[in-house]
Amino acid sequence: MEIVIEVKNLTKIYKSLDFWKKDTYTGIKDVNLSIYKGEIFGLLGLNGAGKTTLMKTLLGLLQPTTGSIKILGSSINNTEIRKYIGYMPELPYFPKYLKAYEILEYFADIFNIHNKRQKILQTLELVGLKGNEYKKIKGFSKGMQSRLGMAQALINDPEILFLDEPMSGLDPLGYKEMRDVLVDLNKNGKTIFFNSHILSEVEKICDRVAIMHRGHLIEPVKVSWIIKKFKSVESYFIHHVKE
Amino acid sequence: MIKKILKFTFLFFLIIACCISNYIATKDLFKNQPEWYFLRKHSFKKFNHILSAAMGFRAVMADFEYIYFLQYYGDPANKRERYIKLYSIFDSITDIDPHFIFTYTFGSAILAFDVKRYDEAISLIKKGLKYNPTLWRLRLYLGAIVYKELEDKEKYVSYLEEALKYDDHPAMIERILGHIYEQYKTPDEVVAYWVKIYKITKDKETRQHAYKKIIHYIESKKIKNPESILEQIK
Amino acid sequence: MKSVLAVIEYIVKQNIRNKMLNVLTIFSIFIIGFSLAISELAQESEIRMLKDFGLFSISLLSFITLLLSVTIQMFEETELKTMHIIMVKPIKRSEYLIGKYFGIITTLFINILFMFIVLMLVINIRGSDPWELKLLLSVFFIFISICIISSVAVLFSVIATSVPGCVLFLFFTYVLGHLTIHLKKLVAHSENTVIKIIVDIIYYVVPNLELFNLKNKLETTYGLIEPSFFLFIIIYAISYISIILLISIKYFDKKEFF
Ligand SMILES: Nc1ncnc2c1ncn2[C@@H]1O[C@H](COP(=O)(O)OP(=O)(O)OP(=O)(O)O)[C@@H](O)[C@H]1O
Ligand SMILES: [Mg+2]
């Protein structure tokens, strides 16, 4: 199977935020990970385990302290590669006075998308924001902002999707919609890498999961294997993070 | 590697260009701007002067002080002490902006013809000439004031008439000249003068004043053909 | 190139939506109020005051607009993390930064242009010639100097970690920028080499904004306005801005987004 994300011996050490202090904090340590084309990969972990750190390092928002990252066989600093990537941060925020359409237009311009109007409207419909195209972000609820965050990640039909807690802030119907969107994308051959706290959803859609614990990554396993061995992802998760 | 070297040479050239142009432009400025323009150890006595000079808004600061002067001069309460602070106010305005020509002309006219302190008027004009040596108009005012003090009416009037030819004379000059004319010219000449002032003056009050004078002369029936005069000021 | 344009458009739009152009209203009220107030008072020197005050307000308000714009953008980028999204899009960091700079410049240009039009109208109504060369040049150079400070603002917003810190430093630069030429003149005859070196460092590092300050010299009788002088200050502006932007890009390339 084709590897789309390859991480080797990745360590990220945070320096102190105050430049005069010398103390450091290890965000993630010695992570090795391969993600295959076309799979949905779930990253689990407690608060502060280092999930977001890993994702940001993969995306080049943070510089790795040591180790190497290859995405689609190349470095993330290569702007060509970024055309095939979508990223939704945790708690996405957009400038208040702009309209949903304008924000997507901005990103569409950066991707240089042809017939962008159609694409934008289509994406907004996909994430369930139809009818709010020309509403200012100021009037958006938290969940609507999350949906817009999803929309901007999908605007370029990415090959790989990085989602940082995509379900947070959504209503129960939103869970289902999001699940459907992800499964649908996956059917079209897209790779999805996401982290989440909602284990029931993870169980429903993921092919493989891995647990991040105190900066260490525990070997990824197939969900089907977990179900066989532990009955549910929840008991697997608790088994690993309890000790 | 080569790219890096190119980058550094480019940056290097930019820095050189930046420094050299800065240096030359500053030299130019030093040459072109008079000494007083730059802050020196004993430049100013007032904080607002130092501040505005340092931050480059001395013209506005001078304007504000000028407005203060207008208020001071407009307040009748100050008339009792014959506007004793006038000279120091003018001095302060022209300290912060020595090119404020109007302060010299208007100020010296007030000092000389209104409150009649000739020495102050002359020293103000002299200050103006020191900073604006090419400004010939100021010499006219100086002449007018000196001859006024010597009571040489003919010369004094001729200087004022000369000053009137410049566009930016204070309106006060117009009135002063009118009053002098009234003392020795024929009513027809005086009315002709007021009609001219009525037409050219930029000052509302002076225009009204001129109008009143004209009407006054017409009513006193000393004028040869009042109709044409009235025609002119319509 | 297209992505740079997209960033410019975005920044301008955002600035305008953030009511940045309200400054224009403030300016109009200022200038019209001022002109009414002095028309009672100032008689013949009215036009001079109008010009002085108008230019002063333009330069001050455009600087305030810059501060506001930088504050809002920095706040969004650092506190609300809008940068995270744009930084993984296929746009080079240098392109983004350049787009941002020109976005700010464009906003300020619109701003200054409209303020100046208001000023010209008032001057015209008051019966003087608004197309006077010195006046036009002064405004042009106000714009150039604000371009220079904007580049410094971009640099600070990249380096600084806190918004108030950035604003404070910018304000400092503005003050020092106007002061350097006086300092240079002050120490020209000084014997003390240490002070001389310190002043020289300030003089070459901090932007020399007083070079562009023609508004003070509207009434001068000397021939300050020489083509060669203008040539040099334009070279100075361009090279200074380029250097500062290059440094900003260098920092920005290495920047991490926590
Ligand atoms: N800028 C930073 N400087 C220092 N330490 C940091 C910084 N950002 C995060 N950390 C630390 O790194 C660790 C991992 O943080 P991270 O945000 O990756 O957690 P997470 O797994 O995403 O948690 P959550 O589920 O709450 O989102 C945390 O313990 C946090 O304290
Ligand atoms: Mg997280």
PDB file of N, CA and C in Angstrom, chain A residues 4-7 10 54-64 67-87 111 156 158 160-162, chain C residues 84-93 253 255:
ATOM      1  N   VAL A   4       1.327   7.751   2.414  1.00  0.00           N
ATOM      2  CA  VAL A   4       1.201   9.175   2.091  1.00  0.00           C
ATOM      3  C   VAL A   4       1.819  10.085   3.163  1.00  0.00           C
ATOM      4  N   ILE A   5       1.801   9.609   4.384  1.00  0.00           N
ATOM      5  CA  ILE A   5       2.476  10.383   5.440  1.00  0.00           C
ATOM      6  C   ILE A   5       3.475   9.458   6.114  1.00  0.00           C
ATOM      7  N   GLU A   6       4.704   9.923   6.165  1.00  0.00           N
ATOM      8  CA  GLU A   6       5.730   9.095   6.781  1.00  0.00           C
ATOM      9  C   GLU A   6       6.491   9.914   7.822  1.00  0.00           C
ATOM     10  N   VAL A   7       6.427   9.474   9.048  1.00  0.00           N
ATOM     11  CA  VAL A   7       7.074  10.203  10.143  1.00  0.00           C
ATOM     12  C   VAL A   7       8.121   9.301  10.761  1.00  0.00           C
ATOM     13  N   LEU A  10      10.240  11.442  15.201  1.00  0.00           N
ATOM     14  CA  LEU A  10       9.893  12.848  15.356  1.00  0.00           C
ATOM     15  C   LEU A  10       9.817  13.233  16.828  1.00  0.00           C
ATOM     16  N   LEU A  54       1.489  17.025  17.384  1.00  0.00           N
ATOM     17  CA  LEU A  54       1.879  16.159  16.279  1.00  0.00           C
ATOM     18  C   LEU A  54       1.316  16.693  14.960  1.00  0.00           C
ATOM     19  N   MET A  55       0.041  17.065  15.001  1.00  0.00           N
ATOM     20  CA  MET A  55      -0.585  17.513  13.765  1.00  0.00           C
ATOM     21  C   MET A  55       0.062  18.796  13.243  1.00  0.00           C
ATOM     22  N   LYS A  56       0.324  19.725  14.139  1.00  0.00           N
ATOM     23  CA  LYS A  56       0.941  20.988  13.705  1.00  0.00           C
ATOM     24  C   LYS A  56       2.346  20.764  13.182  1.00  0.00           C
ATOM     25  N   THR A  57       3.052  19.829  13.785  1.00  0.00           N
ATOM     26  CA  THR A  57       4.403  19.564  13.291  1.00  0.00           C
ATOM     27  C   THR A  57       4.350  18.939  11.903  1.00  0.00           C
ATOM     28  N   LEU A  58       3.375  18.051  11.727  1.00  0.00           N
ATOM     29  CA  LEU A  58       3.217  17.447  10.402  1.00  0.00           C
ATOM     30  C   LEU A  58       2.961  18.525   9.354  1.00  0.00           C
ATOM     31  N   LEU A  59       2.195  19.536   9.732  1.00  0.00           N
ATOM     32  CA  LEU A  59       1.783  20.563   8.772  1.00  0.00           C
ATOM     33  C   LEU A  59       2.804  21.685   8.619  1.00  0.00           C
ATOM     34  N   GLY A  60       3.889  21.614   9.368  1.00  0.00           N
ATOM     35  CA  GLY A  60       4.917  22.647   9.232  1.00  0.00           C
ATOM     36  C   GLY A  60       4.623  23.908  10.018  1.00  0.00           C
ATOM     37  N   LEU A  61       3.569  23.884  10.832  1.00  0.00           N
ATOM     38  CA  LEU A  61       3.314  25.061  11.666  1.00  0.00           C
ATOM     39  C   LEU A  61       4.310  25.121  12.806  1.00  0.00           C
ATOM     40  N   LEU A  62       4.802  23.959  13.199  1.00  0.00           N
ATOM     41  CA  LEU A  62       5.874  23.886  14.191  1.00  0.00           C
ATOM     42  C   LEU A  62       7.060  23.198  13.536  1.00  0.00           C
ATOM     43  N   GLN A  63       8.256  23.650  13.894  1.00  0.00           N
ATOM     44  CA  GLN A  63       9.458  23.016  13.346  1.00  0.00           C
ATOM     45  C   GLN A  63       9.813  21.810  14.199  1.00  0.00           C
ATOM     46  N   PRO A  64      10.026  20.663  13.567  1.00  0.00           N
ATOM     47  CA  PRO A  64      10.429  19.515  14.380  1.00  0.00           C
ATOM     48  C   PRO A  64      11.796  19.744  15.007  1.00  0.00           C
ATOM     49  N   GLY A  67      14.112  14.511  13.741  1.00  0.00           N
ATOM     50  CA  GLY A  67      13.269  13.598  12.987  1.00  0.00           C
ATOM     51  C   GLY A  67      12.857  14.152  11.639  1.00  0.00           C
ATOM     52  N   SER A  68      12.190  13.308  10.853  1.00  0.00           N
ATOM     53  CA  SER A  68      11.826  13.741   9.510  1.00  0.00           C
ATOM     54  C   SER A  68      10.358  13.451   9.217  1.00  0.00           C
ATOM     55  N   ILE A  69       9.789  14.276   8.362  1.00  0.00           N
ATOM     56  CA  ILE A  69       8.389  14.108   7.972  1.00  0.00           C
ATOM     57  C   ILE A  69       8.317  14.145   6.458  1.00  0.00           C
ATOM     58  N   LYS A  70       7.615  13.184   5.887  1.00  0.00           N
ATOM     59  CA  LYS A  70       7.388  13.227   4.442  1.00  0.00           C
ATOM     60  C   LYS A  70       5.903  13.144   4.191  1.00  0.00           C
ATOM     61  N   ILE A  71       5.402  14.102   3.417  1.00  0.00           N
ATOM     62  CA  ILE A  71       3.994  14.040   3.043  1.00  0.00           C
ATOM     63  C   ILE A  71       3.925  13.933   1.536  1.00  0.00           C
ATOM     64  N   LEU A  72       3.267  12.922   1.048  1.00  0.00           N
ATOM     65  CA  LEU A  72       3.227  12.632  -0.389  1.00  0.00           C
ATOM     66  C   LEU A  72       4.648  12.612  -0.966  1.00  0.00           C
ATOM     67  N   GLY A  73       5.542  12.080  -0.160  1.00  0.00           N
ATOM     68  CA  GLY A  73       6.915  11.907  -0.606  1.00  0.00           C
ATOM     69  C   GLY A  73       7.763  13.152  -0.628  1.00  0.00           C
ATOM     70  N   SER A  74       7.256  14.222  -0.023  1.00  0.00           N
ATOM     71  CA  SER A  74       8.014  15.467  -0.094  1.00  0.00           C
ATOM     72  C   SER A  74       7.876  16.220   1.232  1.00  0.00           C
ATOM     73  N   SER A  75       8.652  17.295   1.350  1.00  0.00           N
ATOM     74  CA  SER A  75       8.555  18.075   2.576  1.00  0.00           C
ATOM     75  C   SER A  75       7.319  18.979   2.518  1.00  0.00           C
ATOM     76  N   ILE A  76       6.757  19.264   3.666  1.00  0.00           N
ATOM     77  CA  ILE A  76       5.552  20.094   3.712  1.00  0.00           C
ATOM     78  C   ILE A  76       5.863  21.546   3.326  1.00  0.00           C
ATOM     79  N   ASN A  77       7.149  21.920   3.415  1.00  0.00           N
ATOM     80  CA  ASN A  77       7.501  23.293   3.057  1.00  0.00           C
ATOM     81  C   ASN A  77       7.370  23.556   1.563  1.00  0.00           C
ATOM     82  N   ASN A  78       7.210  22.484   0.824  1.00  0.00           N
ATOM     83  CA  ASN A  78       7.003  22.604  -0.605  1.00  0.00           C
ATOM     84  C   ASN A  78       5.553  23.047  -0.871  1.00  0.00           C
ATOM     85  N   THR A  79       5.390  24.243  -1.438  1.00  0.00           N
ATOM     86  CA  THR A  79       4.019  24.761  -1.579  1.00  0.00           C
ATOM     87  C   THR A  79       3.185  23.927  -2.546  1.00  0.00           C
ATOM     88  N   GLU A  80       3.857  23.236  -3.471  1.00  0.00           N
ATOM     89  CA  GLU A  80       3.115  22.386  -4.411  1.00  0.00           C
ATOM     90  C   GLU A  80       2.298  21.329  -3.664  1.00  0.00           C
ATOM     91  N   ILE A  81       2.971  20.743  -2.667  1.00  0.00           N
ATOM     92  CA  ILE A  81       2.344  19.666  -1.894  1.00  0.00           C
ATOM     93  C   ILE A  81       1.091  20.165  -1.175  1.00  0.00           C
ATOM     94  N   ARG A  82       1.156  21.407  -0.739  1.00  0.00           N
ATOM     95  CA  ARG A  82       0.051  21.921   0.077  1.00  0.00           C
ATOM     96  C   ARG A  82      -1.236  22.073  -0.724  1.00  0.00           C
ATOM     97  N   LYS A  83      -1.116  21.974  -2.045  1.00  0.00           N
ATOM     98  CA  LYS A  83      -2.339  22.033  -2.842  1.00  0.00           C
ATOM     99  C   LYS A  83      -3.220  20.817  -2.595  1.00  0.00           C
ATOM    100  N   TYR A  84      -2.587  19.742  -2.080  1.00  0.00           N
ATOM    101  CA  TYR A  84      -3.336  18.494  -1.911  1.00  0.00           C
ATOM    102  C   TYR A  84      -3.694  18.249  -0.453  1.00  0.00           C
ATOM    103  N   ILE A  85      -3.629  19.298   0.329  1.00  0.00           N
ATOM    104  CA  ILE A  85      -3.825  19.125   1.768  1.00  0.00           C
ATOM    105  C   ILE A  85      -4.954  20.023   2.256  1.00  0.00           C
ATOM    106  N   GLY A  86      -5.739  19.477   3.171  1.00  0.00           N
ATOM    107  CA  GLY A  86      -6.734  20.304   3.839  1.00  0.00           C
ATOM    108  C   GLY A  86      -6.517  20.214   5.334  1.00  0.00           C
ATOM    109  N   TYR A  87      -6.677  21.323   6.027  1.00  0.00           N
ATOM    110  CA  TYR A  87      -6.440  21.306   7.460  1.00  0.00           C
ATOM    111  C   TYR A  87      -7.525  22.086   8.173  1.00  0.00           C
ATOM    112  N   PHE A 111      -5.820  29.055  -3.857  1.00  0.00           N
ATOM    113  CA  PHE A 111      -5.671  27.786  -4.570  1.00  0.00           C
ATOM    114  C   PHE A 111      -5.796  27.957  -6.072  1.00  0.00           C
ATOM    115  N   ASN A 156     -10.370  22.707  -1.696  1.00  0.00           N
ATOM    116  CA  ASN A 156      -9.470  22.344  -2.796  1.00  0.00           C
ATOM    117  C   ASN A 156      -9.502  20.855  -3.123  1.00  0.00           C
ATOM    118  N   PRO A 158      -8.926  18.119  -1.207  1.00  0.00           N
ATOM    119  CA  PRO A 158      -7.595  17.639  -0.811  1.00  0.00           C
ATOM    120  C   PRO A 158      -7.495  16.123  -0.866  1.00  0.00           C
ATOM    121  N   ILE A 160      -5.279  14.629   1.245  1.00  0.00           N
ATOM    122  CA  ILE A 160      -5.134  14.267   2.652  1.00  0.00           C
ATOM    123  C   ILE A 160      -5.825  15.340   3.487  1.00  0.00           C
ATOM    124  N   LEU A 161      -6.612  14.901   4.426  1.00  0.00           N
ATOM    125  CA  LEU A 161      -7.310  15.849   5.290  1.00  0.00           C
ATOM    126  C   LEU A 161      -6.789  15.723   6.709  1.00  0.00           C
ATOM    127  N   PHE A 162      -6.379  16.830   7.277  1.00  0.00           N
ATOM    128  CA  PHE A 162      -5.969  16.828   8.674  1.00  0.00           C
ATOM    129  C   PHE A 162      -7.061  17.525   9.475  1.00  0.00           C
TER     130      PHE A 162
ATOM    131  N   HIS C  84      -2.990  29.938  11.346  1.00  0.00           N
ATOM    132  CA  HIS C  84      -2.789  28.506  11.171  1.00  0.00           C
ATOM    133  C   HIS C  84      -3.383  28.010   9.876  1.00  0.00           C
ATOM    134  N   ILE C  85      -4.546  28.535   9.556  1.00  0.00           N
ATOM    135  CA  ILE C  85      -5.216  28.058   8.349  1.00  0.00           C
ATOM    136  C   ILE C  85      -4.472  28.506   7.101  1.00  0.00           C
ATOM    137  N   ILE C  86      -4.155  29.769   7.053  1.00  0.00           N
ATOM    138  CA  ILE C  86      -3.549  30.297   5.826  1.00  0.00           C
ATOM    139  C   ILE C  86      -2.145  29.743   5.626  1.00  0.00           C
ATOM    140  N   MET C  87      -1.459  29.403   6.711  1.00  0.00           N
ATOM    141  CA  MET C  87      -0.074  28.959   6.574  1.00  0.00           C
ATOM    142  C   MET C  87       0.062  27.559   5.985  1.00  0.00           C
ATOM    143  N   VAL C  88      -1.025  26.778   5.953  1.00  0.00           N
ATOM    144  CA  VAL C  88      -0.891  25.468   5.315  1.00  0.00           C
ATOM    145  C   VAL C  88      -1.471  25.485   3.904  1.00  0.00           C
ATOM    146  N   LYS C  89      -1.885  26.674   3.462  1.00  0.00           N
ATOM    147  CA  LYS C  89      -2.359  26.786   2.077  1.00  0.00           C
ATOM    148  C   LYS C  89      -1.138  26.975   1.169  1.00  0.00           C
ATOM    149  N   PRO C  90      -1.296  26.694  -0.119  1.00  0.00           N
ATOM    150  CA  PRO C  90      -0.126  26.790  -1.010  1.00  0.00           C
ATOM    151  C   PRO C  90       0.266  28.232  -1.302  1.00  0.00           C
ATOM    152  N   ILE C  91       0.665  28.926  -0.283  1.00  0.00           N
ATOM    153  CA  ILE C  91       1.185  30.281  -0.488  1.00  0.00           C
ATOM    154  C   ILE C  91       2.476  30.365   0.299  1.00  0.00           C
ATOM    155  N   LYS C  92       3.496  30.930  -0.332  1.00  0.00           N
ATOM    156  CA  LYS C  92       4.777  31.045   0.370  1.00  0.00           C
ATOM    157  C   LYS C  92       4.630  32.061   1.479  1.00  0.00           C
ATOM    158  N   ARG C  93       5.381  31.860   2.531  1.00  0.00           N
ATOM    159  CA  ARG C  93       5.289  32.796   3.641  1.00  0.00           C
ATOM    160  C   ARG C  93       5.694  34.196   3.212  1.00  0.00           C
ATOM    161  N   ASP C 253       9.842  33.232   7.985  1.00  0.00           N
ATOM    162  CA  ASP C 253      10.068  31.889   7.463  1.00  0.00           C
ATOM    163  C   ASP C 253      10.319  30.886   8.572  1.00  0.00           C
ATOM    164  N   LYS C 255       9.237  31.272  11.661  1.00  0.00           N
ATOM    165  CA  LYS C 255       8.296  31.446  12.769  1.00  0.00           C
ATOM    166  C   LYS C 255       7.449  30.196  12.986  1.00  0.00           C
TER     167      LYS C 255
END
